[in-house]
Amino acid sequence: VTEGTDNRVWVVGAGTMGAQIAQLCAISGYSVACFDREAGILDAARDRVAGALERFFVAKEKMTRDEADAVMGRLDFVTLDGEAEPPEVAIEAVIETLDEKRRVFRWIEERVPEDTTIASNTSGLSVGEIAGGLDRRERAAGCHFFNPVAVMKLVEIVRSEWTDDTTVERLSAFVRRIGKVPVVCRDVTAFVANRCYEALLREALWLAFEGAARPWDVDLALRLGYNLPLGPLELQDRIGTWSLLKTSEGTRERLLAQLSEGGRARLDEMLDQGYLGPQPGGEMRGIYEYFEDSDGVSRPPEASGAKAA
Ligand SMILES: NC(=O)c1ccc[n+]([C@@H]2O[C@H](COP(=O)([O-])OP(=O)(O)OC[C@H]3O[C@@H](n4cnc5c(N)ncnc54)[C@H](O)[C@@H]3O)[C@@H](O)[C@H]2O)c1
């Protein structure tokens, strides 16, 4: 490893995921440079991290205020024209478009030493395509975190057709050092966890929108039959990812592949009428409410969110 890169990480993109990844690395003892395009975005990211440290660590006595200050001291928020010391790992966490990610990978490669590992937090793009424009694409891989980063233990390490063993080993060691569990996979669509979960969700959507079972009954069957903590439909409500069915063509095609025209029309009606999960006021208006409102039926007492009898 190039002298002087030890214990340093770069995170490019200070949005929802980037700021959380930067926070985790700083808590784990790394000095972190977190980059984004504008000072205002960086200020907001810094505020979110400081707020999270206060709420989830200091207030819960998992960290003293001095320790939280030390974590903030290890975090630098830097605009793209700013300077930072070279890192052992650089993680891109910018918006989910191939062009932007390829550009950011090149931007990173132009600024880091030869053996810095370059990682992408993409959840849906091909890591090989993102890395294809690099001079040394063997040192690049996916490093897929789950939201919320502080809570979710899994990080998928995605090996593209170019990624070498050293890169996989280094990234695995890095992931363990920040307290997560690495799972290595090839560069296949949706990787491991999302791919399997999508299969479950696809069937659940088919059952509900083809009218084969009520959505709460699909979730109940999986909760009671497979001991899942939450069914796949209620999980979509809680994490508010229904809108991906509108915005991501790939996700839509994969999840709705088996639905009839009538089933798709019904699902689109739910999306268009704004049954997308948590509402700004904290109220829930998701798939259960959509079926209750449109079919004039109520969920049974065992279903999530049912009122006690
Ligand atoms: N949100 C999630 O739950 C989640 C979970 C796992 C993986 N991901 C993946 O993480 C990545 C980031 O997602 P997010 O939800 O944090 O997005 P976000 O929109 O919250 O943040 C993206 C950030 O990247 C910045 N950015 C865009 N172009 C840039 C550039 N050229 N250089 C520097 N910064 C740039 C934007 O200003 C923004 O702050 C995506 O690839 C997404 O698929 C997201």
Coordinates of C-alpha atoms and ligand atoms in Angstrom, one line a residue:
V1 CA 0.0 0.0 0.0
T2 CA 1.3 3.4 -0.9
E3 CA 2.8 5.1 2.1
G4 CA 0.5 7.7 3.6
T5 CA -2.8 6.3 2.4
D6 CA -3.4 4.1 5.4
N7 CA -6.4 5.0 7.5
R8 CA -7.8 7.4 5.0
V9 CA -11.0 7.1 3.0
W10 CA -12.6 9.3 0.3
V11 CA -16.3 9.3 -0.2
V12 CA -17.5 11.1 -3.3
G13 CA -21.1 12.2 -3.1
A14 CA -22.4 13.6 0.2
G15 CA -26.1 12.6 -0.2
T16 CA -28.2 10.1 1.7
M17 CA -25.7 7.3 1.5
G18 CA -22.4 9.2 1.1
A19 CA -22.8 11.1 4.4
Q20 CA -23.7 8.0 6.3
I21 CA -20.8 6.0 4.8
A22 CA -18.4 8.9 5.7
Q23 CA -19.8 8.9 9.2
L24 CA -19.3 5.2 9.7
C25 CA -15.7 5.3 8.4
A26 CA -14.9 8.2 10.8
I27 CA -16.5 6.4 13.7
S28 CA -14.3 3.4 12.8
G29 CA -11.1 5.6 13.1
Y30 CA -10.6 6.6 9.4
S31 CA -9.8 10.1 8.4
V32 CA -12.4 10.8 5.8
A33 CA -12.7 13.3 2.9
C34 CA -16.3 13.6 1.8
F35 CA -16.7 15.3 -1.6
D36 CA -19.6 16.9 -3.3
R37 CA -20.3 19.6 -5.9
E38 CA -21.4 22.5 -3.7
A39 CA -20.6 23.9 -0.3
G40 CA -24.3 24.0 0.6
I41 CA -24.7 20.3 0.1
L42 CA -21.5 19.6 2.1
D43 CA -22.8 21.9 5.0
A44 CA -26.1 20.0 5.0
A45 CA -24.2 16.6 5.1
R46 CA -22.0 17.8 8.0
D47 CA -25.1 18.9 9.9
R48 CA -26.8 15.5 9.3
V49 CA -23.7 13.7 10.6
A50 CA -23.4 15.9 13.6
G51 CA -27.1 15.5 14.3
A52 CA -26.9 11.7 14.0
L53 CA -23.9 11.5 16.3
E54 CA -25.8 13.6 18.9
R55 CA -29.1 11.7 18.7
F56 CA -28.0 8.1 18.2
F57 CA -24.6 8.1 20.1
V58 CA -24.2 10.9 22.6
A59 CA -27.8 11.0 23.8
K60 CA -27.9 7.2 24.1
E61 CA -24.5 7.3 26.0
K62 CA -22.8 5.2 23.3
M63 CA -20.2 7.9 22.9
T64 CA -19.1 10.9 24.9
R65 CA -19.3 14.4 23.5
D66 CA -15.5 14.4 23.2
E67 CA -15.6 11.2 21.2
A68 CA -18.2 12.7 18.9
D69 CA -16.1 15.8 18.5
A70 CA -13.1 13.6 17.6
V71 CA -15.3 11.8 15.0
M72 CA -16.2 15.2 13.5
G73 CA -12.6 16.1 13.6
R74 CA -11.7 13.2 11.4
L75 CA -14.3 14.3 8.7
D76 CA -13.5 16.8 6.0
F77 CA -16.2 18.0 3.7
V78 CA -14.6 19.1 0.5
T79 CA -15.7 20.6 -2.8
L80 CA -14.5 18.9 -6.0
D81 CA -11.8 21.5 -6.5
G82 CA -10.5 21.0 -3.0
E83 CA -7.5 19.1 -1.7
A84 CA -7.4 15.9 0.4
E85 CA -4.6 13.5 1.4
P86 CA -4.6 10.3 -0.7
P87 CA -6.8 7.4 0.5
E88 CA -6.5 3.6 0.7
V89 CA -10.1 3.3 -0.4
A90 CA -12.2 5.8 -2.4
I91 CA -16.0 5.2 -2.6
E92 CA -18.3 6.8 -5.1
A93 CA -21.8 7.4 -3.9
V94 CA -23.2 9.9 -6.4
I95 CA -26.5 9.7 -8.3
E96 CA -27.4 6.4 -9.9
T97 CA -26.5 7.2 -13.5
L98 CA -23.9 5.4 -15.5
D99 CA -22.4 8.5 -17.1
E100 CA -22.0 10.4 -13.8
K101 CA -20.5 7.3 -12.1
R102 CA -18.0 6.7 -14.9
R103 CA -17.0 10.4 -14.8
V104 CA -16.6 10.2 -11.0
F105 CA -14.5 7.0 -11.3
R106 CA -12.1 8.8 -13.7
W107 CA -12.1 11.9 -11.5
I108 CA -11.0 9.7 -8.6
E109 CA -8.4 7.7 -10.6
E110 CA -6.7 11.0 -11.7
R111 CA -6.2 12.0 -8.1
V112 CA -5.3 8.9 -6.1
P113 CA -2.2 6.7 -6.0
E114 CA -1.8 3.5 -8.1
D115 CA -3.0 1.1 -5.5
T116 CA -6.0 2.9 -4.0
T117 CA -9.0 0.7 -4.2
I118 CA -11.9 2.4 -6.1
A119 CA -15.4 1.3 -5.1
S120 CA -18.9 2.1 -6.2
N121 CA -22.0 2.1 -4.0
T122 CA -24.3 1.5 -7.0
S123 CA -27.3 -0.7 -6.3
G124 CA -28.4 -1.3 -9.8
L125 CA -25.8 -0.5 -12.4
S126 CA -23.1 -2.7 -13.8
V127 CA -19.8 -2.2 -11.9
G128 CA -17.9 -3.4 -14.9
E129 CA -19.4 -0.7 -17.0
I130 CA -18.7 2.0 -14.4
A131 CA -15.1 0.8 -14.1
G132 CA -14.6 0.3 -17.9
G133 CA -13.1 3.7 -18.5
L134 CA -10.4 3.4 -15.9
D135 CA -6.7 2.8 -16.7
R136 CA -6.5 0.2 -13.9
R137 CA -9.9 -1.2 -13.8
E138 CA -8.7 -4.3 -11.8
R139 CA -8.6 -2.2 -8.7
A140 CA -12.3 -1.3 -8.9
A141 CA -15.3 -3.1 -7.4
G142 CA -18.7 -2.6 -6.0
C143 CA -19.1 -1.9 -2.3
H144 CA -22.9 -1.9 -1.8
F145 CA -24.1 -0.5 1.5
F146 CA -27.6 -0.8 2.8
N147 CA -29.7 2.1 4.2
P148 CA -29.6 3.0 7.1
V149 CA -25.9 2.4 7.0
A150 CA -25.4 2.5 10.8
V151 CA -27.9 -0.3 11.3
M152 CA -27.6 -2.7 8.3
K153 CA -24.7 -5.2 8.7
L154 CA -24.5 -6.2 5.1
V155 CA -22.1 -4.8 2.5
E156 CA -22.0 -6.6 -0.9
I157 CA -18.6 -6.6 -2.6
V158 CA -19.2 -6.8 -6.3
R159 CA -16.6 -8.3 -8.5
S160 CA -16.7 -7.1 -12.1
E161 CA -15.0 -9.0 -14.9
W162 CA -11.9 -7.0 -14.3
T163 CA -11.6 -6.9 -10.5
D164 CA -8.6 -8.8 -9.1
D165 CA -8.3 -10.9 -6.0
T166 CA -6.2 -8.2 -4.1
T167 CA -9.0 -5.7 -4.6
V168 CA -11.6 -8.1 -3.2
E169 CA -9.4 -9.0 -0.2
R170 CA -8.6 -5.3 0.5
L171 CA -12.3 -4.3 0.3
S172 CA -13.4 -7.2 2.5
A173 CA -10.8 -6.3 5.1
F174 CA -12.0 -2.6 4.9
V175 CA -15.6 -3.7 5.3
R176 CA -14.8 -5.8 8.4
R177 CA -12.8 -2.9 9.9
I178 CA -15.9 -0.7 9.7
G179 CA -17.9 -3.3 11.5
K180 CA -19.9 -4.7 8.6
V181 CA -20.0 -8.2 7.0
P182 CA -18.9 -8.5 3.4
V183 CA -20.6 -10.8 1.0
V184 CA -18.8 -11.2 -2.3
C185 CA -20.7 -11.8 -5.6
R186 CA -20.3 -11.4 -9.3
D187 CA -21.5 -8.3 -11.2
V188 CA -25.1 -9.6 -11.8
T189 CA -28.2 -7.5 -12.0
A190 CA -29.3 -6.4 -8.5
F191 CA -26.5 -8.4 -6.9
V192 CA -27.5 -10.9 -4.1
A193 CA -29.9 -9.5 -1.5
N194 CA -31.9 -7.2 -3.7
R195 CA -32.1 -9.8 -6.5
C196 CA -33.6 -12.5 -4.2
Y197 CA -35.8 -10.0 -2.5
E198 CA -37.1 -8.8 -5.8
A199 CA -38.2 -12.3 -6.7
L200 CA -40.3 -12.4 -3.5
L201 CA -41.7 -8.9 -4.1
R202 CA -42.5 -9.8 -7.8
E203 CA -44.6 -12.7 -6.6
A204 CA -46.2 -10.7 -3.9
L205 CA -47.2 -7.9 -6.4
W206 CA -48.6 -10.5 -8.8
L207 CA -50.8 -12.1 -6.0
A208 CA -52.1 -8.7 -4.9
F209 CA -52.6 -6.9 -8.2
E210 CA -54.0 -10.0 -10.0
G211 CA -56.5 -10.3 -7.2
A212 CA -55.3 -13.7 -6.0
A213 CA -54.8 -12.6 -2.4
R214 CA -55.2 -9.4 -0.4
P215 CA -51.9 -7.6 0.2
W216 CA -52.1 -8.0 4.0
D217 CA -52.7 -11.7 3.5
V218 CA -49.6 -12.0 1.3
D219 CA -47.6 -10.4 4.0
L220 CA -49.2 -12.4 6.8
A221 CA -48.5 -15.7 5.0
L222 CA -44.8 -14.8 4.7
R223 CA -44.6 -13.5 8.3
L224 CA -46.3 -16.5 9.8
G225 CA -45.1 -19.1 7.2
Y226 CA -41.5 -18.1 6.9
N227 CA -40.9 -16.1 10.1
L228 CA -40.1 -13.0 8.1
P229 CA -40.2 -9.9 10.4
L230 CA -42.1 -8.0 7.8
G231 CA -43.9 -8.9 4.6
P232 CA -42.5 -7.5 1.3
L233 CA -45.5 -5.3 0.6
E234 CA -45.5 -3.6 4.0
L235 CA -41.8 -3.2 3.8
Q236 CA -42.2 -1.2 0.5
D237 CA -44.7 1.0 2.4
R238 CA -42.3 1.6 5.3
I239 CA -39.2 2.4 3.3
G240 CA -41.2 4.4 0.7
T241 CA -39.6 2.8 -2.4
W242 CA -42.8 2.4 -4.5
S243 CA -41.8 5.4 -6.5
L244 CA -38.9 3.4 -8.0
L245 CA -41.6 1.6 -10.0
K246 CA -42.3 4.9 -11.6
T247 CA -38.7 6.2 -12.0
S248 CA -36.6 3.2 -12.7
E249 CA -37.4 1.5 -15.9
G250 CA -35.2 -1.5 -15.0
T251 CA -36.8 -2.1 -11.6
R252 CA -40.3 -1.7 -13.2
E253 CA -39.5 -4.3 -15.9
R254 CA -38.1 -6.8 -13.4
L255 CA -40.8 -6.5 -10.8
L256 CA -43.9 -6.3 -13.1
A257 CA -42.8 -8.8 -15.7
Q258 CA -45.6 -11.2 -14.9
L259 CA -48.4 -8.7 -14.4
S260 CA -51.3 -8.6 -16.8
E261 CA -52.3 -5.3 -18.4
G262 CA -55.1 -5.0 -15.9
G263 CA -52.8 -5.7 -13.0
R264 CA -50.3 -3.0 -14.2
A265 CA -53.1 -0.5 -14.6
R266 CA -54.2 -1.1 -11.0
L267 CA -50.7 -0.7 -9.7
D268 CA -50.2 2.5 -11.7
E269 CA -53.4 3.8 -10.2
M270 CA -52.1 3.2 -6.7
L271 CA -48.8 5.0 -7.6
D272 CA -50.6 7.9 -9.4
Q273 CA -53.0 8.4 -6.5
G274 CA -50.0 8.8 -4.1
Y275 CA -50.3 5.6 -2.1
L276 CA -46.5 5.6 -1.8
G277 CA -45.9 4.8 1.9
P278 CA -45.1 7.3 4.6
Q279 CA -46.6 10.7 4.2
P280 CA -45.0 14.0 5.2
G281 CA -47.2 14.3 8.3
G282 CA -46.1 10.8 9.5
E283 CA -49.3 9.2 8.4
M284 CA -49.2 6.0 6.4
R285 CA -50.9 5.8 3.0
G286 CA -49.6 2.7 1.2
I287 CA -50.7 -0.5 -0.4
Y288 CA -53.0 -1.6 2.4
E289 CA -54.8 1.7 2.4
Y290 CA -55.1 1.6 -1.4
F291 CA -56.8 -1.8 -1.3
E292 CA -59.0 -0.8 1.7
D293 CA -60.1 2.4 0.0
S294 CA -60.6 1.0 -3.5
D295 CA -62.2 -2.3 -2.5
G296 CA -64.1 -1.1 0.6
V297 CA -62.6 -3.9 2.8
S298 CA -60.6 -3.8 6.0
R299 CA -57.5 -5.8 6.9
P300 CA -57.9 -8.4 9.6
P301 CA -56.7 -7.8 13.2
E302 CA -53.5 -9.8 12.7
A303 CA -52.3 -7.6 9.8
S304 CA -49.8 -4.8 10.4
G305 CA -51.3 -1.5 11.3
A306 CA -54.7 -3.0 12.2
K307 CA -56.5 -1.3 15.1
A308 CA -56.8 -3.5 18.2
A309 CA -60.3 -5.0 18.5
Ligands
LIG1 N1 -30.7 5.6 -0.8 C1 -30.5 4.4 -0.6 O1 -31.3 3.7 0.1 C2 -29.4 3.6 -1.3 C3 -29.1 2.3 -0.8 C4 -28.0 1.6 -1.4 C5 -27.3 2.2 -2.4 N2 -27.7 3.4 -2.9 C6 -26.9 4.0 -4.0 O2 -26.1 5.0 -3.5 C7 -25.8 6.0 -4.5 C8 -26.2 7.4 -3.9 O3 -27.5 7.4 -3.5 P1 -28.2 8.4 -2.5 O4 -29.5 7.9 -2.1 O5 -27.1 8.8 -1.5 O6 -28.3 9.7 -3.5 P2 -28.5 11.2 -3.2 O7 -29.1 11.8 -4.3 O8 -29.0 11.4 -1.8 O9 -26.9 11.7 -3.2 C9 -26.2 11.8 -4.3 C10 -25.1 13.0 -4.1 O10 -24.2 12.9 -5.2 C11 -23.8 14.2 -5.5 N3 -23.2 14.2 -6.8 C12 -23.8 14.1 -8.0 N4 -22.9 14.1 -9.0 C13 -21.7 14.3 -8.4 C14 -20.4 14.4 -8.8 N5 -20.0 14.4 -10.1 N6 -19.4 14.6 -7.9 C15 -19.7 14.7 -6.6 N7 -20.9 14.6 -6.1 C16 -21.9 14.4 -7.0 C17 -25.1 15.0 -5.4 O11 -24.9 16.4 -5.2 C18 -25.8 14.4 -4.1 O12 -25.4 15.1 -3.0 C19 -26.6 5.6 -5.7 O13 -25.8 4.9 -6.6 C20 -27.7 4.7 -5.1 O14 -28.2 3.8 -6.0 C21 -28.7 4.1 -2.4

